[in-house]
Short mmCIF file of C-alpha atoms and ligand atoms in Angstrom, two decimals:
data_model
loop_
_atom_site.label_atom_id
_atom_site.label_comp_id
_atom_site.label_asym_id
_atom_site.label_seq_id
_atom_site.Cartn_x
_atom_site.Cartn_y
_atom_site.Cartn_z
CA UNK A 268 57.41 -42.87 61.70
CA UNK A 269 54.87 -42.04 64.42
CA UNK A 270 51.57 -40.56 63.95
CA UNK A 271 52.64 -36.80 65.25
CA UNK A 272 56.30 -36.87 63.02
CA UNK A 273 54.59 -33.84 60.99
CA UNK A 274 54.61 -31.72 63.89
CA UNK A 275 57.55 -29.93 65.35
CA UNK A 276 57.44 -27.88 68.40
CA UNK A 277 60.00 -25.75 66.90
CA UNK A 278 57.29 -22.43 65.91
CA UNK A 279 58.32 -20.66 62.42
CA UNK A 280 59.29 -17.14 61.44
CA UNK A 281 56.65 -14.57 59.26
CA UNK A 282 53.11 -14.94 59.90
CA UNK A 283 52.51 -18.96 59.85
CA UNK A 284 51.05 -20.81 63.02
CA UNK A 285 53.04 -21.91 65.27
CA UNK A 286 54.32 -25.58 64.23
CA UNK A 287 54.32 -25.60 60.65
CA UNK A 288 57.51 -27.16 59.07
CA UNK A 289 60.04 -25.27 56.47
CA UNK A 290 62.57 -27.82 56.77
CA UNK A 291 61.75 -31.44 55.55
CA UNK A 292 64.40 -33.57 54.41
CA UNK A 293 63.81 -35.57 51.10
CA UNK A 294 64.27 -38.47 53.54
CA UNK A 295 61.57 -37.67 55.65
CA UNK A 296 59.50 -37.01 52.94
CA UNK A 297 60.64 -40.60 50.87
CA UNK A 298 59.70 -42.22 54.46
CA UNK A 299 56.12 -40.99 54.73
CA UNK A 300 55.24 -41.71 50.63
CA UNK A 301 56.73 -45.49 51.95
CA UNK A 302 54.31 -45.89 55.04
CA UNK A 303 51.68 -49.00 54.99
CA UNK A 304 48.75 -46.91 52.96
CA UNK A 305 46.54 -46.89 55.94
CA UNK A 306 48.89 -45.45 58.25
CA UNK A 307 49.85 -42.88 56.10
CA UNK A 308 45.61 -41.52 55.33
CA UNK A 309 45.33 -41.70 58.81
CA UNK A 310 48.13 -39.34 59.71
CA UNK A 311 47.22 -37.22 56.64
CA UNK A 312 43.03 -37.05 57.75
CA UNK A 313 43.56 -36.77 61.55
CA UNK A 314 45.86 -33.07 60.07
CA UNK A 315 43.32 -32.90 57.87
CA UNK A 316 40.44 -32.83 60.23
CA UNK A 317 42.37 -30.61 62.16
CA UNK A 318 42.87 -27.69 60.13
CA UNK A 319 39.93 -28.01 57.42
CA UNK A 320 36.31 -29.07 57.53
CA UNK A 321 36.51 -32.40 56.20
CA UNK A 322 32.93 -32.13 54.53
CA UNK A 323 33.26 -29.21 52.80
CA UNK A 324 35.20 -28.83 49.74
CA UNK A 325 35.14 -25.49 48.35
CA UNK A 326 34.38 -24.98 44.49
CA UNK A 327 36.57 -22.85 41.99
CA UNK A 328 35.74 -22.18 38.37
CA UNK A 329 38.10 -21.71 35.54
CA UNK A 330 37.93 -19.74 32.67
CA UNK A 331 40.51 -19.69 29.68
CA UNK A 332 40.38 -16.29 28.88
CA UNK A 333 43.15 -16.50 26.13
CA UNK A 334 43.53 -19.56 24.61
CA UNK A 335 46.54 -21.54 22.71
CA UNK A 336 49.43 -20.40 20.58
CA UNK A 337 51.80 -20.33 23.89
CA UNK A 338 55.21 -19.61 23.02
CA UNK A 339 56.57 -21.96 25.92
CA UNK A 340 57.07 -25.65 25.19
CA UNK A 341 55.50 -27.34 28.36
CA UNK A 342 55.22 -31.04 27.13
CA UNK A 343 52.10 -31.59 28.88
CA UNK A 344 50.29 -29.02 27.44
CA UNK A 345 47.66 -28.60 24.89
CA UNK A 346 48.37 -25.32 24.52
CA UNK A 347 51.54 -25.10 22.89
CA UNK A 348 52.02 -23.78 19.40
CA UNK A 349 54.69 -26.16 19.40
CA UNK A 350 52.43 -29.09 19.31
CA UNK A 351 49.85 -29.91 17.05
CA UNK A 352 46.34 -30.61 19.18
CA UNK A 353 42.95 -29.84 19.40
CA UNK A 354 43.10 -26.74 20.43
CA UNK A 355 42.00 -23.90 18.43
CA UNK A 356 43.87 -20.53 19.26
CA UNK A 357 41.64 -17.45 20.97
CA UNK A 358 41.99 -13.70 21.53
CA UNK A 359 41.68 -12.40 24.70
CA UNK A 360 37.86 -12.63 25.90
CA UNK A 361 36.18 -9.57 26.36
CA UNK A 362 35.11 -8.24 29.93
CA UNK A 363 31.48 -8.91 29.07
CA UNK A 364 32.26 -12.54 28.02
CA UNK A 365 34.21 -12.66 31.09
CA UNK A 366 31.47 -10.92 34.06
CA UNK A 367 28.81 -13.34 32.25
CA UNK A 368 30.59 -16.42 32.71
CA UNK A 369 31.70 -15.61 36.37
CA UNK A 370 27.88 -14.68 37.18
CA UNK A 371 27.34 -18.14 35.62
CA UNK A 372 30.19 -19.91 38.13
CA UNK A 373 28.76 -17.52 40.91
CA UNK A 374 25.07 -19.10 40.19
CA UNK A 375 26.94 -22.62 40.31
CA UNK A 376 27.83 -22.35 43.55
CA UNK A 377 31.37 -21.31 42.92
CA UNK A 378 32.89 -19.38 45.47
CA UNK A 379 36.45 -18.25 43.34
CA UNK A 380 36.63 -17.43 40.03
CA UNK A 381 39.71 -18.40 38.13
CA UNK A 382 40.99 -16.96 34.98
CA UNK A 383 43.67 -18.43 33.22
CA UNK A 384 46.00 -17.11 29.84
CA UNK A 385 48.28 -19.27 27.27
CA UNK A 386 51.30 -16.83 27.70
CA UNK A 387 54.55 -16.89 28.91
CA UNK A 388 54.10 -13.41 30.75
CA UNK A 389 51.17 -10.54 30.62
CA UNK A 390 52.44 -7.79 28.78
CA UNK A 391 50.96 -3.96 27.85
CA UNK A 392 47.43 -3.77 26.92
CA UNK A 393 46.57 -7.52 27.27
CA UNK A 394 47.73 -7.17 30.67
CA UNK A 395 45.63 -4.16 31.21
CA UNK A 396 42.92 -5.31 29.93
CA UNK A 397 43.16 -8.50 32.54
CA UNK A 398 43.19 -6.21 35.48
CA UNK A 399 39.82 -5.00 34.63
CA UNK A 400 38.45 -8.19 34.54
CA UNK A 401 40.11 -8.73 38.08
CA UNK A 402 38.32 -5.66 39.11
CA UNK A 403 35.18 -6.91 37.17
CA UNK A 404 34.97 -10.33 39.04
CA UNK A 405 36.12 -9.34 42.34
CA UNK A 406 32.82 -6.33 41.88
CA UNK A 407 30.40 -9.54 41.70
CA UNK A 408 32.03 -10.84 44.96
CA UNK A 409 33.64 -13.44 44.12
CA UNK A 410 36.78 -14.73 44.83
CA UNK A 411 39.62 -13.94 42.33
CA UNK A 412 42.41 -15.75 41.07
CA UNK A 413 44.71 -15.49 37.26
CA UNK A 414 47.34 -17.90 36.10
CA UNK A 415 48.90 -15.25 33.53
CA UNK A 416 52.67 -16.68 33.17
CA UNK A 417 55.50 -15.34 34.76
CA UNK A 418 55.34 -11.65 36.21
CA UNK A 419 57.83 -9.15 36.30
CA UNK A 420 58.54 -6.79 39.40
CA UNK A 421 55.24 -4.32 39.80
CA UNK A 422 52.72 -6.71 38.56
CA UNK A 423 51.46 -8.42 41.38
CA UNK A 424 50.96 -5.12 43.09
CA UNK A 425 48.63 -3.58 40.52
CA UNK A 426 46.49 -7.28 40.22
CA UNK A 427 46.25 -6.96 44.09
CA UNK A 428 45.31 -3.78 43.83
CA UNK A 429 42.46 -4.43 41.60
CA UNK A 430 41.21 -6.92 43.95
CA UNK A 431 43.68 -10.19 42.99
CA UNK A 432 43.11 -13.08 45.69
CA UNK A 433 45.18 -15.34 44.35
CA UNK A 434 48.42 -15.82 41.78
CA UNK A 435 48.33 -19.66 40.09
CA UNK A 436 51.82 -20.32 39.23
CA UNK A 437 53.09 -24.09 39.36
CA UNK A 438 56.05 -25.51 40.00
CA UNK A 439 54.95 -28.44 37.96
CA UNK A 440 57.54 -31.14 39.25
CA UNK A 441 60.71 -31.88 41.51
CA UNK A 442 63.91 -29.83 40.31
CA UNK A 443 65.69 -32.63 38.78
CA UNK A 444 62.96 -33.52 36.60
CA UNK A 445 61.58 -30.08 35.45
CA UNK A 446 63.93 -30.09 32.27
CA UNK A 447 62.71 -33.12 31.01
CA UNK A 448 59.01 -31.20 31.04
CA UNK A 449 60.16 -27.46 29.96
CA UNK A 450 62.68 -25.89 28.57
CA UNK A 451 61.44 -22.11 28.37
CA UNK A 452 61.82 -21.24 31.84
CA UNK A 453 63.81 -22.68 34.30
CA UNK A 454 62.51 -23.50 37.59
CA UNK A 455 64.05 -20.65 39.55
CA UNK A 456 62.13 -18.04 36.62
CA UNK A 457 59.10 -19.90 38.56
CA UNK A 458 59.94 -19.65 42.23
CA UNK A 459 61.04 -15.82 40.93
CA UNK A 460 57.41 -15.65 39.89
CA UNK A 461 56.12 -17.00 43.30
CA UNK A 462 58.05 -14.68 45.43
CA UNK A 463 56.83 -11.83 43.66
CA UNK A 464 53.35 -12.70 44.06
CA UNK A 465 54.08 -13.82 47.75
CA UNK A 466 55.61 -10.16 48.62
CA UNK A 467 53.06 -8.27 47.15
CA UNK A 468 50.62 -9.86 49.89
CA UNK A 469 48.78 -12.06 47.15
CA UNK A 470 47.90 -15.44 48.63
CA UNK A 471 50.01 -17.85 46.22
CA UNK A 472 48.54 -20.84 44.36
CA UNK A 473 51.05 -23.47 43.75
CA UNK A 474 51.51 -26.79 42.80
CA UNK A 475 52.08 -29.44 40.34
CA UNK A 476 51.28 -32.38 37.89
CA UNK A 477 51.52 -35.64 38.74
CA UNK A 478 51.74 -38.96 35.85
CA UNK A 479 54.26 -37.19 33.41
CA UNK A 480 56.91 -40.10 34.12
CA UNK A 481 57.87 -38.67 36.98
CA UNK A 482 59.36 -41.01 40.15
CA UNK A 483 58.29 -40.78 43.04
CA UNK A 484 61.20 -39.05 44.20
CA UNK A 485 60.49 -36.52 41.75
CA UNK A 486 57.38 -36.49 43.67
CA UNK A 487 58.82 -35.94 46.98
CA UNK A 488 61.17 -33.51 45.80
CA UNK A 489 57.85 -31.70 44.29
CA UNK A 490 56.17 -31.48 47.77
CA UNK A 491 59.54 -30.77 49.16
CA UNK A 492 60.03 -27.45 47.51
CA UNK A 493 56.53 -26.22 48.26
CA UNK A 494 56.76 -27.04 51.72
CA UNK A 495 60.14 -25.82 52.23
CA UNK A 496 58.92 -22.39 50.64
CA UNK A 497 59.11 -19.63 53.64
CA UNK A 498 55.49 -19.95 53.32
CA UNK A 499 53.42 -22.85 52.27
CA UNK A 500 51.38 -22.20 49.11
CA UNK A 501 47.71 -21.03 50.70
CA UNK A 502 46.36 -23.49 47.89
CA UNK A 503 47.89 -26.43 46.61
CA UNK A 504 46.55 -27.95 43.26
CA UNK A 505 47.52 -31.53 42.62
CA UNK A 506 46.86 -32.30 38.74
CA UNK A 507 46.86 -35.87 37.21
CA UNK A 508 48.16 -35.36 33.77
CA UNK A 509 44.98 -35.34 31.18
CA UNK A 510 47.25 -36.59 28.11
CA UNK A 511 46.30 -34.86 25.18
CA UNK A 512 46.98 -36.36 21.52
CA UNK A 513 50.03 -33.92 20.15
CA UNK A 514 51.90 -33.29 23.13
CA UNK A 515 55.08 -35.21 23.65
CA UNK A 516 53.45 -36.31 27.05
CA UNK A 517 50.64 -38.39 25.06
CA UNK A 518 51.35 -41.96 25.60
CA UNK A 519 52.71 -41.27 29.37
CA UNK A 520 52.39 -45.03 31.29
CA UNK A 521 49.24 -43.89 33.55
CA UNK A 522 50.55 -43.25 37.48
CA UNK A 523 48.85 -45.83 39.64
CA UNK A 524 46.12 -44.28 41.47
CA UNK A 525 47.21 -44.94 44.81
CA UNK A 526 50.37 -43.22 44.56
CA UNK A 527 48.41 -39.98 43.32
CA UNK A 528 46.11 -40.59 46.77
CA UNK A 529 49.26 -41.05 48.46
CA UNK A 530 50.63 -37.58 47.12
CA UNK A 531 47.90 -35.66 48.69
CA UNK A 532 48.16 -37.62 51.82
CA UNK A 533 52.18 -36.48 52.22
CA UNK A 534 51.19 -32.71 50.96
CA UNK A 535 48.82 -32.75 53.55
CA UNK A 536 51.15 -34.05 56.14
CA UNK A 537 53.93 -31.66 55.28
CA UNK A 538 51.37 -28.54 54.97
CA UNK A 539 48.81 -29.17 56.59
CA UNK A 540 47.24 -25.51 56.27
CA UNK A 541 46.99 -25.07 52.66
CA UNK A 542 43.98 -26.18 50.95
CA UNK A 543 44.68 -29.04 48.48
CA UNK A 544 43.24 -28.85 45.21
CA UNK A 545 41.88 -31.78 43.24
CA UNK A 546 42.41 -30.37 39.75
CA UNK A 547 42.70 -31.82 36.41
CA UNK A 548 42.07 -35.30 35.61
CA UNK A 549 38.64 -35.62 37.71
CA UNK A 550 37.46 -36.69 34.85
CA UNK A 551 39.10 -39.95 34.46
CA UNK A 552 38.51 -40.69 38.26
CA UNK A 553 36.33 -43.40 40.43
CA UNK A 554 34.00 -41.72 42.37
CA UNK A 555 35.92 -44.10 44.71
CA UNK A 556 39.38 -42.30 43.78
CA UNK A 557 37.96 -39.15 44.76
CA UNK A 558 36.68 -39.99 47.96
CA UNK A 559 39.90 -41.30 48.87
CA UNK A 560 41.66 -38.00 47.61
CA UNK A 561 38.89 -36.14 49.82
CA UNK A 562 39.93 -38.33 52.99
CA UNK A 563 43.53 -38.10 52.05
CA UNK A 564 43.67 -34.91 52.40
CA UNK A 565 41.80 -32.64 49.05
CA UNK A 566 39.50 -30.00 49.74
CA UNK A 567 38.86 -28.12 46.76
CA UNK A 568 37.90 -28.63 42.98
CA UNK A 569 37.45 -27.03 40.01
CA UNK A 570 33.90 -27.57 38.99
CA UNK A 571 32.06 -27.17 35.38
CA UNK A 572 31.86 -29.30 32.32
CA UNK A 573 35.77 -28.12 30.83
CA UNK A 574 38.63 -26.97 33.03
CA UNK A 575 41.12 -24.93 30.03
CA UNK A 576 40.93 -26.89 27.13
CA UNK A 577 39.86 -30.33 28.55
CA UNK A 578 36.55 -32.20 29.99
CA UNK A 579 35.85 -31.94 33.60
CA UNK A 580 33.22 -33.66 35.31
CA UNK A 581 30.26 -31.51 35.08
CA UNK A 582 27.64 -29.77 37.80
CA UNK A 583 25.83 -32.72 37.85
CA UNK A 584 28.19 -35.28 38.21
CA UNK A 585 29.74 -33.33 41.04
CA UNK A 586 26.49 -32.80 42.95
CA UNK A 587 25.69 -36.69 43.22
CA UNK A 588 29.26 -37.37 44.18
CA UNK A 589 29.05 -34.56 47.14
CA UNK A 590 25.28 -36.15 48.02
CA UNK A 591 27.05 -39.71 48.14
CA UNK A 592 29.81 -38.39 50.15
CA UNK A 593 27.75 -36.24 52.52
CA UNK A 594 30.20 -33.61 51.44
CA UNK A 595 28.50 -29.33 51.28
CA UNK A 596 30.54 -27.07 49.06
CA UNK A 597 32.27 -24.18 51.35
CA UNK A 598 29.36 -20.92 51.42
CA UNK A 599 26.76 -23.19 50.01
N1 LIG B 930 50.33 -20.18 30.91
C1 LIG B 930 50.29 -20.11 32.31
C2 LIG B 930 51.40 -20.87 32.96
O1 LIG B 930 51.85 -21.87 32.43
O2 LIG B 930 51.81 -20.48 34.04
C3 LIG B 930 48.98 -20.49 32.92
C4 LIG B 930 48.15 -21.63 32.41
S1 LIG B 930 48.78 -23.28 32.61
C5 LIG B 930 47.66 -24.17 31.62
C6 LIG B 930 48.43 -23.69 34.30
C7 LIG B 930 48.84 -25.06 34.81
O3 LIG B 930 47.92 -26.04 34.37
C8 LIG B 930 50.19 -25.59 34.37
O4 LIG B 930 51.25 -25.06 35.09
C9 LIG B 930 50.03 -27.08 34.68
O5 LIG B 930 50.43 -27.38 36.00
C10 LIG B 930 48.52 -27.30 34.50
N2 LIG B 930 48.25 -28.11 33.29
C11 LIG B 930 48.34 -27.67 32.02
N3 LIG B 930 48.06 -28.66 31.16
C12 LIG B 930 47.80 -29.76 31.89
C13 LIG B 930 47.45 -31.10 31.58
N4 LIG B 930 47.34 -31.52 30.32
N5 LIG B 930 47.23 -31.97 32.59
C14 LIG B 930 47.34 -31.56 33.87
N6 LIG B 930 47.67 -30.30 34.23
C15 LIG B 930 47.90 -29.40 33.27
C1 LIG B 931 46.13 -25.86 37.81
O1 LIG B 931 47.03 -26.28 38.55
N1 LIG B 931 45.30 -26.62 37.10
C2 LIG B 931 44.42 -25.82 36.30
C3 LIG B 931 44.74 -24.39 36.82
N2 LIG B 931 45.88 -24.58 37.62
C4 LIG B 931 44.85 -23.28 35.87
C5 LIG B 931 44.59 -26.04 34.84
C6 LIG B 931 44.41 -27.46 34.44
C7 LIG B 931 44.50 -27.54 32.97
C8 LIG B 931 44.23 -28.92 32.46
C9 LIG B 931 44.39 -29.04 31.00
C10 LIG B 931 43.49 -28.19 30.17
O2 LIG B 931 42.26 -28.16 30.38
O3 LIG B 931 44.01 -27.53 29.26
FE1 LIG B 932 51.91 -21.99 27.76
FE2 LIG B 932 51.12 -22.30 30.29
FE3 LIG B 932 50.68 -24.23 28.46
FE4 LIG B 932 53.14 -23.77 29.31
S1 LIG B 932 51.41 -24.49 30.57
S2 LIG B 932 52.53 -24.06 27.16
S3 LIG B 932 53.13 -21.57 29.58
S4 LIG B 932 49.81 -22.21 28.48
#
């Protein structure tokens, strides 16, 4: 494949640039995750360098607002009350829990504050009492974003209306593969989610996991949904599973590194607009791993010492690694 296969000259319906692709064939895609590595970065940083500043990564910061006792049976997930774990169930934080840790994350350097709920779906007061906090964090001038579960019609609209910037809703993994993960909700309850947010003008947040036993056609026919979405995702996050003892994914064989570095590299190719996030599983990362994510393609992180229920590399950590890298965080 040559260096400028990601680009069409066909230009796209809606409100996308001119170029961007809605129609990638799982071939295509299976060809570009099979290029010689270096080939393949290079295609994926010369788009990258293109659309995005490739020293700055921008900084998000997540907050579990409600945690544990989900009703859904993600196997991944720590937050299941189907699976005995660590984690210890939560209410819903109050809003002045919630406005002092986003001043915190706002102090940090964060730029977008990210709140995130163990439910299948926001419902009555709960979901009430979320929108304030959206109104709350969005006051401080921050960025906002919620990963609430799936939304029914007339919910996106009232979020956005309190000052919602972005709706995290994953597609987790290819199609073929997503019943081997959940069995809850089906993957068309998800992209049912996704168009609601998308039509109520919310920027969407979308992505997956990668290292749940997945192959790497699964992984191609991940990226291959989310490109061939009328619009790309505005933000991408790219997890690598962080197996946690209980779940039925504990024990997972570990996905080579590479072929997570090679993910990003083919998102990139295949959107190259969206900002890629390097999510979970920082923790267990090379400071070498992450720089090669970074060239590959990522340009955002979640930063602070826990992500939901898991470690994440803390403030500290993350500051030598952006001093070693030359790398600013975006509005620092
Ligand atoms: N309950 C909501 C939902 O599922 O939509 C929101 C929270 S859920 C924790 C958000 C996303 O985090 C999941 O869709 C999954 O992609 C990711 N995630 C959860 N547990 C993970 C894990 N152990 N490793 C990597 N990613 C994980
Ligand atoms: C996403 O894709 N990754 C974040 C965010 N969206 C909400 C969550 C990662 C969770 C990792 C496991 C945990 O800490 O519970
Ligand atoms: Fe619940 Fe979300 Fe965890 Fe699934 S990923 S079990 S829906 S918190």
């Amino acid at each position: 494949m040559q260096a400028n296969a990601a680009i069409s000259n066909n230009s796209t319906t809606g409100a996308e640039a001119v170029g961007l692709r809605h129609d990638w064939s799982r071939d295509e895609i299976r060809a570009l995750f099979e290029l010689p590595f270096n080939d393949l970065l290079f295609q994926a940083h010369l788009l990258h360098r293109r659309h995005h500043n490739p020293n700055e990564v921008q900084k998000s910061t997540l907050l579990s607002i409600k945690t544990g006792s989900c009703s859904e049976d993600c196997s991944y997930c720590s937050q299941s009350a189907r699976y005995d774990t660590h984690v210890e169930a939560e209410r819903l934080l109050g809003l002045d829990e919630v406005i002092a840790s986003a001043m915190d994350a706002r102090r940090n350097g964060a730029t977008r504050f990210c709140m995130g709920a163990a439910w299948r779906s926001p419902k009555g007061r709960n979901f009430d009492r979320v929108v304030e906090m959206v109104r709350a964090v969005k006051g401080l001038g921050m960025e906002t974003c919620v990963t609430l579960g799936m939304l029914e019609d007339g919910q996106a609209e009232i979020l956005r209306d309190a000052g919602l910037d972005y709706y995290n809703h994953n597609i987790d993994t290819s199609p073929e593969y997503y019943g081997e993960v959940i069995t809850t909700r089906t993957f068309q309850d998800r992209l049912d989610t996704l168009e609601r947010v998308r039509s109520a003008g919310v920027n969407v947040c979308c992505g997956g996991i990668l290292g749940m036993g997945e192959t790497r056609d699964d992984r191609a026919g991940m990226l291959q949904t989310l490109a061939n979405l009328e619009s790309h995702p505005e933000s991408v996050p790219l997890n690598m599973l962080v197996q946690v003892e209980g779940t039925p994914m504990f024990g997972s064989d570990e996905l080579d590194p590479l072929e997570f570095v090679r993910t990003i590299a083919v998102a990139r190719i295949l959107m190259p607009e969206s900002t890629l996030r390097l999510s979970a599983g920082r923790e267990a990362m090379s400071d070498e791993l992450q720089a090669l994510c970074f060239f590959a393609g990522a340009g955002s992180i979640f930063s602070g010492a826990e992500l939901l229920t898991t470690p994440n590399p803390g403030e500290d950590a993350d500051d030598t690694l952006f001093n070693k890298l030359g790398l600013a965080a975006e509005g620092a």
